[in-house]
XYZ file of C-alpha atoms in Angstrom:
577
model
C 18.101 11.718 -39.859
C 15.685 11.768 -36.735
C 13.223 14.138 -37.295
C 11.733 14.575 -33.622
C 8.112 16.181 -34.162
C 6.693 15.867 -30.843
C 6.320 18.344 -28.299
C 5.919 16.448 -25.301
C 6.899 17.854 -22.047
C 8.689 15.923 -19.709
C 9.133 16.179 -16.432
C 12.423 13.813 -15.865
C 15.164 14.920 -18.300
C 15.972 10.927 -17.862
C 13.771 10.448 -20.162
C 14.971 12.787 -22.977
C 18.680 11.421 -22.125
C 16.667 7.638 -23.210
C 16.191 9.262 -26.004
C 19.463 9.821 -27.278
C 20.663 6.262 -26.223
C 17.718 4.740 -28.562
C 18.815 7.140 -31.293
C 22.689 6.546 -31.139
C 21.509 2.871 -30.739
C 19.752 2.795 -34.065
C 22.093 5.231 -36.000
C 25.102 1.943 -35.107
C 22.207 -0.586 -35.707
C 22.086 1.260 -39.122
C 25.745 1.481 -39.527
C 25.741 -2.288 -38.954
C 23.591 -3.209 -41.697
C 24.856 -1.165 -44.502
C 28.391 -2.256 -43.299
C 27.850 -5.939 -43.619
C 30.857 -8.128 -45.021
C 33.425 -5.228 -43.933
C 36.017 -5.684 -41.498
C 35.315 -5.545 -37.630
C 31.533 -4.132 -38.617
C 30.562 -6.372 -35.770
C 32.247 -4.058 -33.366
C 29.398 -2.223 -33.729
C 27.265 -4.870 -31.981
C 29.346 -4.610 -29.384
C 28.700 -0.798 -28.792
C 25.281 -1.467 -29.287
C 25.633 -4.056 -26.180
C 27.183 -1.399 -24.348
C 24.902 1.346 -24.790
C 21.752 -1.004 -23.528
C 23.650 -1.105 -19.905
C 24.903 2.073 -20.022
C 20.863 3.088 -20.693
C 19.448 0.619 -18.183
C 21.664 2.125 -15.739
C 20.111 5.329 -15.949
C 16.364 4.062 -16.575
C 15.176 0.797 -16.948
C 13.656 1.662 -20.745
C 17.511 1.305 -21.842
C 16.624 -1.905 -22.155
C 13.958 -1.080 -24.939
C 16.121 -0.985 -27.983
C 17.165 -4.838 -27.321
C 14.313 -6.700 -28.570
C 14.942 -5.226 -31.901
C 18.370 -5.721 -32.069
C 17.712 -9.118 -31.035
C 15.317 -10.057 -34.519
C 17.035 -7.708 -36.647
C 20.550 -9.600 -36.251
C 18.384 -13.450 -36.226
C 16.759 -11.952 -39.667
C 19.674 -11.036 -40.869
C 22.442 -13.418 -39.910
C 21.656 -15.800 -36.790
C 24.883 -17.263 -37.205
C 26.344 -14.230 -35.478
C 24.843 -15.884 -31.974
C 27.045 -19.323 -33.013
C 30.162 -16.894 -32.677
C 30.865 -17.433 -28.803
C 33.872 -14.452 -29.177
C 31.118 -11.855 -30.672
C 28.911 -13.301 -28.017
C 31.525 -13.006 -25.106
C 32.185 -9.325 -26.411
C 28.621 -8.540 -26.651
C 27.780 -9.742 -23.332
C 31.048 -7.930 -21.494
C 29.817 -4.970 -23.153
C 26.838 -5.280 -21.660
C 28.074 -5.729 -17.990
C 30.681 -2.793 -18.707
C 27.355 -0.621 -19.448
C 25.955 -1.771 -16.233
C 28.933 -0.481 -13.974
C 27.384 2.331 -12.872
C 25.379 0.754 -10.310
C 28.281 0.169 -8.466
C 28.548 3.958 -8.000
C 25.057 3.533 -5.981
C 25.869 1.970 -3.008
C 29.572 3.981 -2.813
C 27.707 7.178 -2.948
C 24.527 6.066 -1.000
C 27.511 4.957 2.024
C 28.599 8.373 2.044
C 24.901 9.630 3.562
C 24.547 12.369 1.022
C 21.387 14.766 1.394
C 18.940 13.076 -1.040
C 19.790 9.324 -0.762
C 16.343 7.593 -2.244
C 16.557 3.862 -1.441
C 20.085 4.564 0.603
C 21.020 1.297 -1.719
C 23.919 0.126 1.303
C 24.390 -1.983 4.035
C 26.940 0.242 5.838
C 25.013 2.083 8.952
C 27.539 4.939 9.433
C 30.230 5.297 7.015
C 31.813 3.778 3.652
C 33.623 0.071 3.986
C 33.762 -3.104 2.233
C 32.627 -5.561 4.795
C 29.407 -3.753 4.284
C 29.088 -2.553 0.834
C 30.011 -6.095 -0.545
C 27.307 -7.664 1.758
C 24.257 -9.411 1.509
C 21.853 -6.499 2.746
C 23.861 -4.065 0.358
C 22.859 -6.176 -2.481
C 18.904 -6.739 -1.555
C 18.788 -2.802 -1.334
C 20.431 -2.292 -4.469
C 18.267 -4.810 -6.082
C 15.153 -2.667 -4.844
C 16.359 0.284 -5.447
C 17.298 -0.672 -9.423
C 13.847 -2.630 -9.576
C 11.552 0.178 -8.315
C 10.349 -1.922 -5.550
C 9.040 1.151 -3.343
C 6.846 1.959 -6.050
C 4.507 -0.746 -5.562
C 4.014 -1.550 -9.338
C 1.602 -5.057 -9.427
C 2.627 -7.892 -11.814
C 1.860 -7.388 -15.526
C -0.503 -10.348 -15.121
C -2.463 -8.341 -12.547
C -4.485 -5.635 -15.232
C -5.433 -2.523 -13.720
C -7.754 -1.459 -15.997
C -8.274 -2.921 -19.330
C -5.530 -3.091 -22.415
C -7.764 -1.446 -24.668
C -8.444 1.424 -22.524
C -4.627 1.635 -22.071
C -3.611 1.609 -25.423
C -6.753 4.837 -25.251
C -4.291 6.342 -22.955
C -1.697 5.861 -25.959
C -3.669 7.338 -28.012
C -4.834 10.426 -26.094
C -1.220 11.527 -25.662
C -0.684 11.002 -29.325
C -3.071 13.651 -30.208
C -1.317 16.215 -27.767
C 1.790 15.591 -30.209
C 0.556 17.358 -32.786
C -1.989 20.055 -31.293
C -2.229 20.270 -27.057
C -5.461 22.197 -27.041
C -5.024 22.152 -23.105
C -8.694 23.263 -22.911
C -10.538 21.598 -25.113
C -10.916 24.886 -27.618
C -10.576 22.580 -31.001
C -10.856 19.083 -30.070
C -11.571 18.730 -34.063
C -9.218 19.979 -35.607
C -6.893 17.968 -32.964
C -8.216 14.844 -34.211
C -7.500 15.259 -37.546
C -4.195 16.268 -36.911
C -3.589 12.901 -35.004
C -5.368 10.835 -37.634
C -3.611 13.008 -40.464
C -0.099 12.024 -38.650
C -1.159 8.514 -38.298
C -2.093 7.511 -42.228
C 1.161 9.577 -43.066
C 3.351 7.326 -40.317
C 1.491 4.304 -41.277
C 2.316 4.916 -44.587
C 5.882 5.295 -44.024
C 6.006 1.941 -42.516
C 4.969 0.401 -46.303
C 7.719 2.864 -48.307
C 9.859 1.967 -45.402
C 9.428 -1.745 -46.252
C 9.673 -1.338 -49.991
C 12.874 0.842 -49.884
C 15.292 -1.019 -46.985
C 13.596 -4.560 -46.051
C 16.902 -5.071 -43.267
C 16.374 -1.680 -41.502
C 12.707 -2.186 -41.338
C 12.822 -4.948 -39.386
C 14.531 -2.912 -36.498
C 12.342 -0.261 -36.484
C 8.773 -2.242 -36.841
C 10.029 -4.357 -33.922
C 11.642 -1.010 -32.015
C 7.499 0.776 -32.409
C 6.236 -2.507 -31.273
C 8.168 -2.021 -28.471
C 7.686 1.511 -28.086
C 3.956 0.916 -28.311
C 2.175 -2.065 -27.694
C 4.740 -4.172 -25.756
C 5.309 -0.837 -23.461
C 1.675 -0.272 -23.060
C 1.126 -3.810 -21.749
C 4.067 -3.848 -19.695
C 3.583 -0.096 -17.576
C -0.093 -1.481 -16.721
C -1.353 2.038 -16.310
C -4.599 3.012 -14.396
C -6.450 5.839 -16.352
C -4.621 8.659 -17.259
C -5.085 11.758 -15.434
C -6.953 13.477 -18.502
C -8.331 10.553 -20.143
C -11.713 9.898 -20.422
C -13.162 12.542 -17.877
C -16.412 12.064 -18.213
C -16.085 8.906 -15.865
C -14.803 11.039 -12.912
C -13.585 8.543 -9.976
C -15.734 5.605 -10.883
C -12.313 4.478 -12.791
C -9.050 4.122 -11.024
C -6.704 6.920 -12.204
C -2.822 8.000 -12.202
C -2.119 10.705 -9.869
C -0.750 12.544 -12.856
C -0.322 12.464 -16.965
C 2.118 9.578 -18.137
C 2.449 10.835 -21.926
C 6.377 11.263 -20.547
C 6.748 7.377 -20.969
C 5.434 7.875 -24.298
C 7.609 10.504 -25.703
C 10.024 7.919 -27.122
C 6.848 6.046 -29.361
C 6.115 9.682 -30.627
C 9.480 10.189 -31.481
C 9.772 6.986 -33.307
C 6.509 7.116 -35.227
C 7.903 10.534 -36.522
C 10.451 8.587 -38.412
C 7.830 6.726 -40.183
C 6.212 10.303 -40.798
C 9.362 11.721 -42.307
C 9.863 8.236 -44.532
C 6.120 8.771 -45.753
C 7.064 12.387 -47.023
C 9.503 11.240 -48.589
C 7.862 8.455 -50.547
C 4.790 10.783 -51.152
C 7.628 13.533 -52.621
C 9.113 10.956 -54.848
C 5.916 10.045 -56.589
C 5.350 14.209 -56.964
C 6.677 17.338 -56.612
C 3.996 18.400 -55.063
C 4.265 16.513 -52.143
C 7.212 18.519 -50.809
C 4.711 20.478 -49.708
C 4.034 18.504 -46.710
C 7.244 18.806 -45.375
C 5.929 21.810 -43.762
C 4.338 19.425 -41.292
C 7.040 19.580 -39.252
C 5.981 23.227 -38.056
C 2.590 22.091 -36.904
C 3.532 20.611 -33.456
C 5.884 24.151 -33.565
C 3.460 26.476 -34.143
C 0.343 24.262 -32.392
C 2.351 23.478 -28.916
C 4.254 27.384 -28.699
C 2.235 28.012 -26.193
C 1.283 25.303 -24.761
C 4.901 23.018 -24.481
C 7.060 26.951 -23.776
C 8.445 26.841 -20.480
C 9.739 30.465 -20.997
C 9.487 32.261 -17.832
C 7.545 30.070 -15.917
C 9.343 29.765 -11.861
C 6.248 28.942 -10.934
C 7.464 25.655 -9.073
C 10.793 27.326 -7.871
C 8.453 29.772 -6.257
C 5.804 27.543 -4.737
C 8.664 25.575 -3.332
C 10.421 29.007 -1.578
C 6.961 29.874 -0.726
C 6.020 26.844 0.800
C 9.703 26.169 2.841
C 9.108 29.943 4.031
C 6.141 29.511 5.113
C 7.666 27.157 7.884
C 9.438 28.810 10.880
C 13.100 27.936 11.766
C 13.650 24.053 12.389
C 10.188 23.491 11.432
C 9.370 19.358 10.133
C 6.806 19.431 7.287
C 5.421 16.794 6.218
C 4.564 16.281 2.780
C 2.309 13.953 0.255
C 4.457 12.709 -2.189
C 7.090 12.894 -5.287
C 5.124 16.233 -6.438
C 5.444 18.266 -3.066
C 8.816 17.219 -2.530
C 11.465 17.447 -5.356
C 10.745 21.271 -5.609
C 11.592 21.396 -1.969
C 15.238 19.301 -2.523
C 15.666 21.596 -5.529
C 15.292 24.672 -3.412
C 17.111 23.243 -0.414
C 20.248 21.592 -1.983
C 20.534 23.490 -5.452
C 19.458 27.298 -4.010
C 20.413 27.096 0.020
C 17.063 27.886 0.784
C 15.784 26.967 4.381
C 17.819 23.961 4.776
C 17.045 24.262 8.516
C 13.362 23.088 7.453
C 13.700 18.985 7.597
C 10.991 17.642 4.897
C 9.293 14.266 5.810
C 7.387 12.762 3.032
C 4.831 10.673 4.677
C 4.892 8.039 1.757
C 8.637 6.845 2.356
C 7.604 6.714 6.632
C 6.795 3.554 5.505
C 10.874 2.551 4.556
C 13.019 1.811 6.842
C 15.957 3.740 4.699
C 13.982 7.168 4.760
C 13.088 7.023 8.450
C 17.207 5.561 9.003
C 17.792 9.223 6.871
C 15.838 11.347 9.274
C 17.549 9.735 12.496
C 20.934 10.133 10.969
C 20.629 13.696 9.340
C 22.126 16.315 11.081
C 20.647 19.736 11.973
C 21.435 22.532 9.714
C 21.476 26.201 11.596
C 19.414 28.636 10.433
C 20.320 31.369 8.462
C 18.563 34.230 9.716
C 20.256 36.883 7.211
C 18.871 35.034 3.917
C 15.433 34.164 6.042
C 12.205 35.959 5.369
C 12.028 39.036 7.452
C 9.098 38.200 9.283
C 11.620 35.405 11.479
C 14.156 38.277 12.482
C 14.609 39.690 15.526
C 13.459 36.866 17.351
C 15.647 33.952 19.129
C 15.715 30.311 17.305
C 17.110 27.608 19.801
C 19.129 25.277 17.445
C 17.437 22.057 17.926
C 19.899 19.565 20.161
C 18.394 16.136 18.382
C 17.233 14.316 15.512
C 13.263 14.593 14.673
C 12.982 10.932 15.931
C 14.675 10.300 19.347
C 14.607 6.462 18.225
C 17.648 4.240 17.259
C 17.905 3.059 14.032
C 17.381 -0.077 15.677
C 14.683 0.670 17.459
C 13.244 2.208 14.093
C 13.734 -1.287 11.804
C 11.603 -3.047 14.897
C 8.125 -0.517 14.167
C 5.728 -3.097 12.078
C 4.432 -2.852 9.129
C 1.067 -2.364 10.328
C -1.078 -2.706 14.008
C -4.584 -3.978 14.605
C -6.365 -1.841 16.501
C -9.910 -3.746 18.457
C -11.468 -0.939 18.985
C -11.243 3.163 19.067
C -8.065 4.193 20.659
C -6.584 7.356 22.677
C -3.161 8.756 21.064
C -1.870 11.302 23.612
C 1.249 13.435 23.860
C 1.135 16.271 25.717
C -2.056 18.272 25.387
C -2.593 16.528 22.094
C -5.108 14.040 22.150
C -5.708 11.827 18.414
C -8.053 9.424 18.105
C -7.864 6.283 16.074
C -10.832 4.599 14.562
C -10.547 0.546 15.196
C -9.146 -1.278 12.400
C -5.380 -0.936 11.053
C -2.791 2.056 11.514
C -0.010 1.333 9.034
C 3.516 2.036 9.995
C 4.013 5.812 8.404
C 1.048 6.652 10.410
C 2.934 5.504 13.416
C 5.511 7.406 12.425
C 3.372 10.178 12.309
C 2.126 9.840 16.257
C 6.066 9.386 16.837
C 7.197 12.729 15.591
C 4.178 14.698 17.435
C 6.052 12.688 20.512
C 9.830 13.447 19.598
C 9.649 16.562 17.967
C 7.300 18.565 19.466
C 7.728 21.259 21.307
C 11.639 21.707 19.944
C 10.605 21.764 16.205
C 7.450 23.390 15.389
C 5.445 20.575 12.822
C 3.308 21.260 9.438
C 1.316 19.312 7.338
C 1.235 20.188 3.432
C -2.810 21.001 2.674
C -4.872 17.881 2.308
C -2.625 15.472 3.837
C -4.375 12.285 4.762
C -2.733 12.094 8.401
C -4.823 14.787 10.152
C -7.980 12.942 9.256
C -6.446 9.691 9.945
C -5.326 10.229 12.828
C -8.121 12.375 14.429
C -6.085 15.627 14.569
C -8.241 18.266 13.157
C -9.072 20.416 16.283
C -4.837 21.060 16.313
C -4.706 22.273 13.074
C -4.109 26.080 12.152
C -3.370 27.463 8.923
C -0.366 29.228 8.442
C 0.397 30.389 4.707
C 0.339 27.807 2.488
C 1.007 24.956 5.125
C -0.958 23.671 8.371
C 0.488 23.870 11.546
C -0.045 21.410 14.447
C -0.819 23.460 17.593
C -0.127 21.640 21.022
C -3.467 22.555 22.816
C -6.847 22.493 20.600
C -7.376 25.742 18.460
C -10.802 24.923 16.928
C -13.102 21.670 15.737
C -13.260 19.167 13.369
C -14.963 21.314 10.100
C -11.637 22.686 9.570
C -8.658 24.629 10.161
C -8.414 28.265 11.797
C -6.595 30.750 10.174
C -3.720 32.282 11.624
C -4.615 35.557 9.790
C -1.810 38.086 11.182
C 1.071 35.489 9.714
C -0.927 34.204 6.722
C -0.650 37.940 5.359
C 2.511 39.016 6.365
C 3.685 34.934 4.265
C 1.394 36.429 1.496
C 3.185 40.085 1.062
C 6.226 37.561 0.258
C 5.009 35.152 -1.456
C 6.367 34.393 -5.084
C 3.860 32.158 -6.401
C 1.652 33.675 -7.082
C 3.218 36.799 -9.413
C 4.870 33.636 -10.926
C 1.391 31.969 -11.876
C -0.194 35.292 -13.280
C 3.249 36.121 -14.980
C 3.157 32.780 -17.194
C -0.582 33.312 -18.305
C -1.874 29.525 -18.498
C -1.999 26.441 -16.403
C -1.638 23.448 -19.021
C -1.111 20.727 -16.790
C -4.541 20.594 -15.086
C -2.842 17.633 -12.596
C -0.850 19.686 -11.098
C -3.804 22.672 -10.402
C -3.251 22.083 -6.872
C -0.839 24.223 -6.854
C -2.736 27.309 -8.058
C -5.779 25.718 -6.183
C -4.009 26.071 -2.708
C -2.719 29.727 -3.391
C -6.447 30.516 -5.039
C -7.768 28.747 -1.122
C -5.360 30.787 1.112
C -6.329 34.096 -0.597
C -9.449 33.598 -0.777
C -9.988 32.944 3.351
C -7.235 35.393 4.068
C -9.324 37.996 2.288
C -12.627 37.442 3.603
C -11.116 37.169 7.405
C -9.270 40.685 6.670
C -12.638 41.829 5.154
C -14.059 40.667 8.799
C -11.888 42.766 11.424
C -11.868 45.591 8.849
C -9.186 45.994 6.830
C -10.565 46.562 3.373
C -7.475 48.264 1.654
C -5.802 44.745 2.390
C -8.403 42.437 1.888
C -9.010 44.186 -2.039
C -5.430 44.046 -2.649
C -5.118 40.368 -1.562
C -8.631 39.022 -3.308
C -7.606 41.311 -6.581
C -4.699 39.134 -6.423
C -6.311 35.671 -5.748
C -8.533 36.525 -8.482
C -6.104 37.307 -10.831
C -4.617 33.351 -10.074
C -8.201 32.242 -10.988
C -8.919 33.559 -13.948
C -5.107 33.031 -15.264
C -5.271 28.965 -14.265
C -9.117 28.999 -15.491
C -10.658 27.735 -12.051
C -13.602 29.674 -12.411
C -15.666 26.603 -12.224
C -14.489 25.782 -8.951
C -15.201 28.682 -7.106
C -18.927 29.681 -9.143
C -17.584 32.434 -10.856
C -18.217 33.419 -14.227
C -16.177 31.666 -17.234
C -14.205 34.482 -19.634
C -15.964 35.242 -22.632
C -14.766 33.602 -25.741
């Protein structure tokens, strides 16, 4: 049986869905060795062949599982690979497994709302002169190797193995006891170094009881572990050795979601060690009640119960645009809630989200030119939009060809300081390089603007960039580009009559206070930015003398500080013990 101990939280259920291809994998791998000499046993190889495509096609760690298939069948009969018909079968299996990349490009033809990588050659509509085409296949290739990602060669170490296999090792601990803030660091370790003699254990009982099955599953947790380690080529982890600030390079976030498998796996060893420890005494069975630490150590900490919290930042945050407004985001993190609200929940799909990252593809910016203009719904809007006229914009937020899109470089050397104008709006560019999203950028203040009113989400790297800071005004939880100057360079005005009336709707942050705890200290940000808003909001009310609303707002904010423990950042005092 696969006793799964961790409590790892993942954010891609793709992951957990890995999972349950390695496990069926090994329970056939299993079935394969105790079935040896029977008739058509080798079938089984075949559906193990099958299941590696069918689990590459949905994330390339399908492919994890094979290496230990691989040495298990050479150590146990090598003459299997002399048997071209097993080898045939094995191999169409394989291919079968990989069939649902052909779904891609059909579906990506078809121009649905979230296309990432739009893996097609067709330009307007499905056909087979263009989906069985040369510029069909490059896409598809790039799409299914994760080329937009930007991932260097293996070769090319970003920081050093040993301090990646620390990463490893950090996220192991969690396993067993999260201790998001640091409370009993400890009695974490033990834990982890309890888990490991036990697993580590297990291996040798594993060995001494079924020599054929070890051999999968040693080579499957050298997989899992080192070989994976080596082969993501991870920066520093998020959380990993703090102390070192940003003298190290760093992930944007915690990867212990790539690890979850490893965990998993070592568990197996755990379980085996039990059992080898309960067979020498009675005692021992004691131990099986390790399997309710990471229950009763992670309750807290792994429970999603009632948390919203990023269904509501992502309402708040679309809401906080008016009708047909363009907002351009940072990244993967400020944008899937968005797509989740839009195209799962109908909310605001009149807002068009630009993440400034993919400007720099020429399938994302082909999206925006080709996406149509959804009408607003003013009966499901916030209040605060009704009564009012919304012209419909007539055009696309680039008025550009798709043509004329593919042509905009890569990048532009810029001699000296330039002038960007458009209107009223003057930017100015420092000499050196402006990349091609940034271009984009200037593009959209030119297209869109006035039709389509244009945010930036809070801290995004264009306004600097692009010398845009005296047309910035803060709006809620986004900033709005003004056409005429509204202030200076030390930073945005506040809109304060709209930033409280986007407040008295605002879900997030009754969602934050509601779950009690902000784990994932990579993702503050999000508390950070409501924490910011209510902050200012309540100190400008405080100004023109509205005190009943300023209290009730900065009772709030404080509230979202002391729940998501940011008391450091803003000088306040740190809850007693």
């Amino acid at each position: 049986a696969f006793t799964v101990w961790n409590q790892s939280v993942v954010n891609e259920k793709v992951y957990t869905v890995s999972l349950v291809i390695f496990a069926t994998s090994t329970w056939l791998m299993v079935l394969w060795l105790q079935g040896r000499g029977q008739r058509r046993n080798d079938a089984r190889l075949v559906a193990v062949s099958f299941l590696l495509g069918a689990g590459y096609a949905v994330h390339p760690a399908g492919l994890l599982p094979g290496l230990a298939v691989v040495v298990t069948v050479i150590a146990i009969d090598w003459r299997k690979f002399l048997n071209y018909k097993l080898v045939l079968a094995v191999l169409g299996a394989f291919v079968l497994g990989l069939t649902p990349f052909i779904y891609e490009p059909i579906r990506a033809a078809q121009f649905p709302a979230i296309n990432e990588g739009a893996p097609t050659g067709c330009a307007s509509h499905l056909e087979l002169s263009c989906t069985f085409s040369d510029l069909t296949y490059k896409r598809l290739s790039a799409n299914i190797n994760r080329e937009q990602y930007g991932k260097p060669a293996v070769t090319d170490r970003q920081i050093s193995f040993p301090a990646q296999v620390g990463m490893w090792w950090l996220y192991f601990k969690w396993q067993w006891l999260r201790d998001p803030h640091g409370a009993v660091p400890g009695l974490q370790l033990l834990l982890a170094l309890g888990v490991l003699a036990l697993g580590a254990y297990g291996a040798v009982v594993h060995w001494r009881w079924d020599r054929p099955t070890f051999w999968y599953w040693a080579t499957f947790m050298l997989t899992l572990t080192l070989l994976l380690i080596y082969y993501m080529n991870f920066k520093y982890g998020f959380s990993q050795a703090r102390e070192l600030g940003d003298a190290v390079p760093r992930e944007v976030r915690d990867r212990d979601y790539f690890f979850l498998w490893s965990f998993s796996a070592w568990s197996v060893w755990v379980a085996i060690g039990i059992a080898g420890l309960w067979a020498k005494s009675r005692y021992a069975a004691a131990l099986a009640a390790l399997g309710l630490v990471p229950l009763v150590g992670n309750w807290q900490a792994a429970s999603r119960h009632n948390d919203t919290t990023a269904r509501a930042w992502a309402i708040d945050l679309l809401n906080s645009a008016e009708p047909y407004g363009v907002v351009l985001t940072n990244g993967d993190n400020d944008t899937f809630p968005l797509w989740y609200a839009q195209e799962v929940e109908g909310v605001r799909r009149d807002v068009t989200v630009v993440i400034g990252e993919y400007l720099g593809t020429d399938w994302f910016v082909r999206q925006l030119i080709r996406s149509p203009v959804v009408p607003y719904d003013s009966q499901h809007g916030p209040a605060l939009y009704r009564g009012k006229s919304w012209p419909m914009p007539t055009h696309p937020v680039f008025q550009m060809t798709t043509t004329q899109a593919d042509s905009i470089p890569d990048y532009m050397e810029l001699s000296g300081p330039q002038l960007f104008r458009s209107g009223a709006i003057e930017g100015r560019l420092a000499p050196g390089y402006i990349t091609r999203p940034e271009i984009f950028v200037l593009r959209l203040l030119t297209d869109a603007l006035p039709e389509r009113p244009i945010y930036f989400s809070p801290g995004s790297p264009y306004v600097q960039r692009l010398g845009l800071e005296r047309y910035i005004i803060r709006q809620g939880l986004l900033e709005r580009m003004s056409p005429i100057p509204v202030g200076d360079s030390t930073g945005a005005a506040l809109n304060v009559p709209r930033s409280l009336a986007l407040w008295n709707i605002y879900l997030g942050p009754a969602a934050i206070i509601r779950r009690g705890d902000w784990v994932d200290r990579a993702s503050l940000v999000t508390p950070l930015d409501y924490a910011l808003l209510g902050l200012n909001l309540s100190g400008a009310l405080a100004e023109q003398g509205s005190t009943g609303q300023a209290r009730s707002v900065q009772e709030t904010t404080l509230k979202v500080i002391r729940t998501t423990r940011m008391e450091d950042l803003f000088g306040l005092p740190a809850p007693a013990p």
